[in-house]
CSV table of C-alpha atoms in Angstrom, one decimal:
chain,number,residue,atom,x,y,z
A,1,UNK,CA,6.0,8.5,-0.1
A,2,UNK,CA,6.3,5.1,-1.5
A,3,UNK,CA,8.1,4.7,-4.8
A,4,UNK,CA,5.6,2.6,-6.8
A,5,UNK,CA,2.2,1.6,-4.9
A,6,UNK,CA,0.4,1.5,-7.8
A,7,UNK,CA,3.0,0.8,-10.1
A,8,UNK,CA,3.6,-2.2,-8.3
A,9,UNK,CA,-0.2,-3.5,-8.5
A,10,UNK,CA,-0.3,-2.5,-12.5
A,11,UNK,CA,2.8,-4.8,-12.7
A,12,UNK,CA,1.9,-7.6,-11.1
A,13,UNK,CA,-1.8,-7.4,-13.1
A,14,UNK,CA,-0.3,-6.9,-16.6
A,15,UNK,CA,2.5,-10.0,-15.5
A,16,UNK,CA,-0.4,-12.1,-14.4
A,17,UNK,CA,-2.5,-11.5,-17.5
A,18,UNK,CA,-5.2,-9.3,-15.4
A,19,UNK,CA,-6.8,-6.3,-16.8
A,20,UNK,CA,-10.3,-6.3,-15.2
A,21,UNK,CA,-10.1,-5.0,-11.3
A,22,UNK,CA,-13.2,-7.0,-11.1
A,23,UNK,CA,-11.5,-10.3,-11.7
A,24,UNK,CA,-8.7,-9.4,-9.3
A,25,UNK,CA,-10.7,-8.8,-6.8
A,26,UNK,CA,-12.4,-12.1,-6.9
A,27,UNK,CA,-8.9,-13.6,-7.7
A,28,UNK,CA,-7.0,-12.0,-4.4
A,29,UNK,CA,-10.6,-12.9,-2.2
A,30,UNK,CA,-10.3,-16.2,-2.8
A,31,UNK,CA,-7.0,-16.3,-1.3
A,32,UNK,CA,-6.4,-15.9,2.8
A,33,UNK,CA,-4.6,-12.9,4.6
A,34,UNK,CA,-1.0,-13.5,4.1
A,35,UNK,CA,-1.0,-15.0,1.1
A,36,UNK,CA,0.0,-18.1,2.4
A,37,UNK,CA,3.2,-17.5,3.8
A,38,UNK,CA,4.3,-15.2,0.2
A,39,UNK,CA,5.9,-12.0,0.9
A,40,UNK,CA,6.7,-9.0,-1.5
A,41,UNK,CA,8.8,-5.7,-0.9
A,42,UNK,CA,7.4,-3.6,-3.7
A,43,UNK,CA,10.8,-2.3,-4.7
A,44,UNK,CA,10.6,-2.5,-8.4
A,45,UNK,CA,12.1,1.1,-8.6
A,46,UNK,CA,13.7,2.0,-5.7
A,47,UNK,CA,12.2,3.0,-2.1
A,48,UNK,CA,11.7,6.2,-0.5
A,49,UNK,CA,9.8,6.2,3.3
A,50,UNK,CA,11.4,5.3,5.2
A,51,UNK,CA,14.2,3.2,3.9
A,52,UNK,CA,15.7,5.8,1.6
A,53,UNK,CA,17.1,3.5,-0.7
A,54,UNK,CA,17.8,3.6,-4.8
A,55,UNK,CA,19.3,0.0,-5.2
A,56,UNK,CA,16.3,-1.9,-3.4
A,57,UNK,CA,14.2,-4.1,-5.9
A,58,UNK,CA,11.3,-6.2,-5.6
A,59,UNK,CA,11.4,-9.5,-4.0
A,60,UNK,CA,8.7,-12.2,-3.8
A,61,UNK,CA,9.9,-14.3,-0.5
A,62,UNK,CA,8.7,-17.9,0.3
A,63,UNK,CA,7.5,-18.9,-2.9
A,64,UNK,CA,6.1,-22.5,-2.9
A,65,UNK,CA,4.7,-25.0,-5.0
A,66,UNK,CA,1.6,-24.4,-3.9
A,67,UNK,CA,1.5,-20.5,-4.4
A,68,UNK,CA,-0.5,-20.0,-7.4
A,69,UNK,CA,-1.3,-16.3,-9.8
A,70,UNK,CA,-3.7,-15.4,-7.2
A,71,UNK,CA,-1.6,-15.5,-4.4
A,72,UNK,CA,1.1,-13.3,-6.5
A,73,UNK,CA,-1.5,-10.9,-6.7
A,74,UNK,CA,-2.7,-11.0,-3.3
A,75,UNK,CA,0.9,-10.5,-2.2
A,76,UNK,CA,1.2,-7.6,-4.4
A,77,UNK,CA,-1.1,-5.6,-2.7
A,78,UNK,CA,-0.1,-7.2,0.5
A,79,UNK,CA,3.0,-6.3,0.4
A,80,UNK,CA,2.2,-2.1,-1.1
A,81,UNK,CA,-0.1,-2.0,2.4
A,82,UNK,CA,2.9,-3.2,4.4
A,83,UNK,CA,5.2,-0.4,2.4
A,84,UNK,CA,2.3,2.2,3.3
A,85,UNK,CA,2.1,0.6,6.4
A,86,UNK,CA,5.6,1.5,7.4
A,87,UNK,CA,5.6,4.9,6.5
A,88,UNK,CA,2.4,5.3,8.8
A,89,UNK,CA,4.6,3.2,11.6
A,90,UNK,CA,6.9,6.1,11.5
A,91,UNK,CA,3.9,8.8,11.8
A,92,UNK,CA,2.8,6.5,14.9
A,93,UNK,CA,6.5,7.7,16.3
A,94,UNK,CA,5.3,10.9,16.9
A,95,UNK,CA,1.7,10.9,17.7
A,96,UNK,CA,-0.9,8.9,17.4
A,97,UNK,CA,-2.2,8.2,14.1
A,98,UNK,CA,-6.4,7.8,14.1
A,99,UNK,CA,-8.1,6.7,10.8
A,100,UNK,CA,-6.9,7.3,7.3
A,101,UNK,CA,-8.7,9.0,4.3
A,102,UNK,CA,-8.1,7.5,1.2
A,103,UNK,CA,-7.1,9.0,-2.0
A,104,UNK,CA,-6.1,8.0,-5.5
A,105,UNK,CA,-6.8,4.6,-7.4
A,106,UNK,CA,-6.8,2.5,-5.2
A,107,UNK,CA,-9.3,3.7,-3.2
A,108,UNK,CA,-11.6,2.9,-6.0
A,109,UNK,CA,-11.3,-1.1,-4.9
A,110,UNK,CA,-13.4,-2.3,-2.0
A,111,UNK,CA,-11.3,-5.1,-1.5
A,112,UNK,CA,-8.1,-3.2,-1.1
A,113,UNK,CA,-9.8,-0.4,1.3
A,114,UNK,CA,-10.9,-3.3,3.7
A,115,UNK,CA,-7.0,-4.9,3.2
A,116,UNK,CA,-5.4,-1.8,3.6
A,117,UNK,CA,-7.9,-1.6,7.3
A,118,UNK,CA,-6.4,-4.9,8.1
A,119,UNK,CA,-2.8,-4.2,7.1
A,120,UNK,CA,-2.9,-0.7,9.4
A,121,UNK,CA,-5.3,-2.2,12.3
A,122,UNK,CA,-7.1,1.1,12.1
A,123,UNK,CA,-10.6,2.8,10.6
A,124,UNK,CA,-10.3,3.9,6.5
A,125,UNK,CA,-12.0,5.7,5.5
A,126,UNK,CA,-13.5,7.0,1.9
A,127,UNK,CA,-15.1,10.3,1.1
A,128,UNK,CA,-17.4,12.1,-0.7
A,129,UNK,CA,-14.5,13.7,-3.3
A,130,UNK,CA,-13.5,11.3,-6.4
A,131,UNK,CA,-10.4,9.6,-5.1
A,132,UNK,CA,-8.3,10.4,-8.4
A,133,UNK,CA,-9.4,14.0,-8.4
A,134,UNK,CA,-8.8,14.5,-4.6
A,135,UNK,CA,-5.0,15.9,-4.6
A,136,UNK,CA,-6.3,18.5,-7.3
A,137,UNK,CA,-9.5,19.7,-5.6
A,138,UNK,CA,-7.0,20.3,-2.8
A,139,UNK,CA,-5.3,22.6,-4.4
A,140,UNK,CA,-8.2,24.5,-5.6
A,141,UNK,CA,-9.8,24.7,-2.4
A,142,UNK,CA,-6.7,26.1,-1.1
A,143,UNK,CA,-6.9,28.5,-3.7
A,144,UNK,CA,-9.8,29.2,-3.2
A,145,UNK,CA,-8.9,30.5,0.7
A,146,UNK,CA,-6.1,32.6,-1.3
A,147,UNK,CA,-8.5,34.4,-3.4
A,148,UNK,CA,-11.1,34.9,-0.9
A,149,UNK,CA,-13.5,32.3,-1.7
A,150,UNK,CA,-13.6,30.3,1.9
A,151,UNK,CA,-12.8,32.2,4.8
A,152,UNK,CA,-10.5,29.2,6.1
A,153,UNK,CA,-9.6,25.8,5.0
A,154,UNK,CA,-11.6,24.5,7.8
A,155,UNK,CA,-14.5,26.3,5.6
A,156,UNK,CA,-13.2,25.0,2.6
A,157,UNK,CA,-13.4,21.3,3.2
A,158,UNK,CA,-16.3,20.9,4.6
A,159,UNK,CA,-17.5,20.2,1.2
A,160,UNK,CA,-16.2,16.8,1.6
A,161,UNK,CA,-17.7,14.4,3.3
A,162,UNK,CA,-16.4,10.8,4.7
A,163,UNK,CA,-19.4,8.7,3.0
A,164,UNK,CA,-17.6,5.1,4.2
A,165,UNK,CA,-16.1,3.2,6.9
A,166,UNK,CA,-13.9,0.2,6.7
A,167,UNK,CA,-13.1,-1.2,10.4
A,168,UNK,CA,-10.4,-3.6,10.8
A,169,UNK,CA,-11.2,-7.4,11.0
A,170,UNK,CA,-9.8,-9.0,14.4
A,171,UNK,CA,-8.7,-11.9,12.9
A,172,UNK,CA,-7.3,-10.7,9.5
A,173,UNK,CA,-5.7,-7.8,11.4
A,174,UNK,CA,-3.4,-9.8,13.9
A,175,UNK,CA,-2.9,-12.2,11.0
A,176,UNK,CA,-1.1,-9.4,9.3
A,177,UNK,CA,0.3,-8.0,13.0
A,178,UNK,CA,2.1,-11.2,13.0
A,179,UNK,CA,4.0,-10.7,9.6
A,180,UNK,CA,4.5,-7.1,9.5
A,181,UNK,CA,7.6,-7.7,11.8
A,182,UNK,CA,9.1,-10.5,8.8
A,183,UNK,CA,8.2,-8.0,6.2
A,184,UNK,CA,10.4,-5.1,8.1
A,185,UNK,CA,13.1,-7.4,8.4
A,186,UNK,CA,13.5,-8.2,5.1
A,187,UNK,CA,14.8,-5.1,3.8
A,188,UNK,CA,18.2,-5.1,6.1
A,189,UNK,CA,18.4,-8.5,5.7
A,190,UNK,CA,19.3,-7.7,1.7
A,191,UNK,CA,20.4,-4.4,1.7
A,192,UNK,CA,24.5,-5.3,1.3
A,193,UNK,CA,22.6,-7.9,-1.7
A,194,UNK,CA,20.9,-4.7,-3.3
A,195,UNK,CA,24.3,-2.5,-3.2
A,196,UNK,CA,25.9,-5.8,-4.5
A,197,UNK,CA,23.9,-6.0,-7.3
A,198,UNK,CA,24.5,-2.1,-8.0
A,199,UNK,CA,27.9,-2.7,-8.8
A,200,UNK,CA,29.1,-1.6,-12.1
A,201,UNK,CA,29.3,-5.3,-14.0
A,202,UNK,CA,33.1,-6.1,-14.5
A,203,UNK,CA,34.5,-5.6,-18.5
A,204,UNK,CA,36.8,-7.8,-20.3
């Protein structure tokens, strides 16, 4: 689990005067993969997967005069696909991880389904179940197993269908292959910071 996904990208709207996902869509597309050399750890409350760590905070690295709103947004979502992105690294420890369904909000933006592709360097993909309801029809299909309903869970979700494909692009996908690795070793680099600034202030 990461600690605030979507937090993070409501933040970074409501900072950067955005409330249309229209708008920042057309905002963060008009800026290239990697943001220009702007990073962000998505930390703003914490992290769980896989760095376990309460005191972490957000970070925007390599500002520049150049980096404008846009690119702060772009970042933003950047840098929650490299958080997700390192919780499926540790997935990819144990077996290999094929394509990934989306649920929740953020599936609802194009833009951020194709990123999210790039980010991961493997197939998303969306289905046929409304991506905020998915987690709760779920549960009801599992219930509906318990109570006799479906025979199986493999009965029970055949209900829902994929109904889209998004396929990494080569080019955007190595882009981000190439800063994945500064993104990881951000974190250790300011963990002792983080604990620092934990520090019960000093009292006169």
């Amino acid at each position: 689990t990461v600690q605030a996904a979507g937090t993070a990208v409501d933040w970074a709207m409501k900072l950067f005067g955005e409330t249309d996902f229209g708008r920042l869509a057309e905002a963060v597309g008009a800026v290239a993969p990697g943001s220009d050399g702007l990073i962000f750890l998505p930390y703003l409350e914490g992290e769980r997967s896989p760095i376990f760590d309460a005191h972490a905070r957000g970070v925007f690295f390599g500002i520049a005069p150049a980096h404008g709103r846009a690119h702060f947004l772009r970042a933003t979502l950047e840098g929650v696909s490299f958080a997700l992105r390192s919780v499926l690294e540790v997935f990819r420890e144990t077996f290999p991880a094929g394509a990934v369904r989306l649920i929740g909000g953020g599936a609802r933006l194009a833009l951020w389904r194709q990123l999210l592709a790039d980010v991961w360097n493997t197939e998303v993909q969306l289905l046929s179940a409304p991506p905020e309801d998915a987690t709760s029809l779920g549960a009801a299909l599992a219930a509906g197993v318990g109570v006799g309903l479906f025979p199986t869970l493999t009965e029970a979700v055949r209900s829902i269908q994929v109904t889209d494909r998004y396929q990494p692009v080569v080019a955007n996908a190595n882009r981000y292959q190439e800063i994945f690795p500064l993104y990881a070793a951000l974190y250790p680099a300011l963990q002792s910071a983080y604990a620092w600034c934990a520090k019960p202030s000093a009292t006169s």
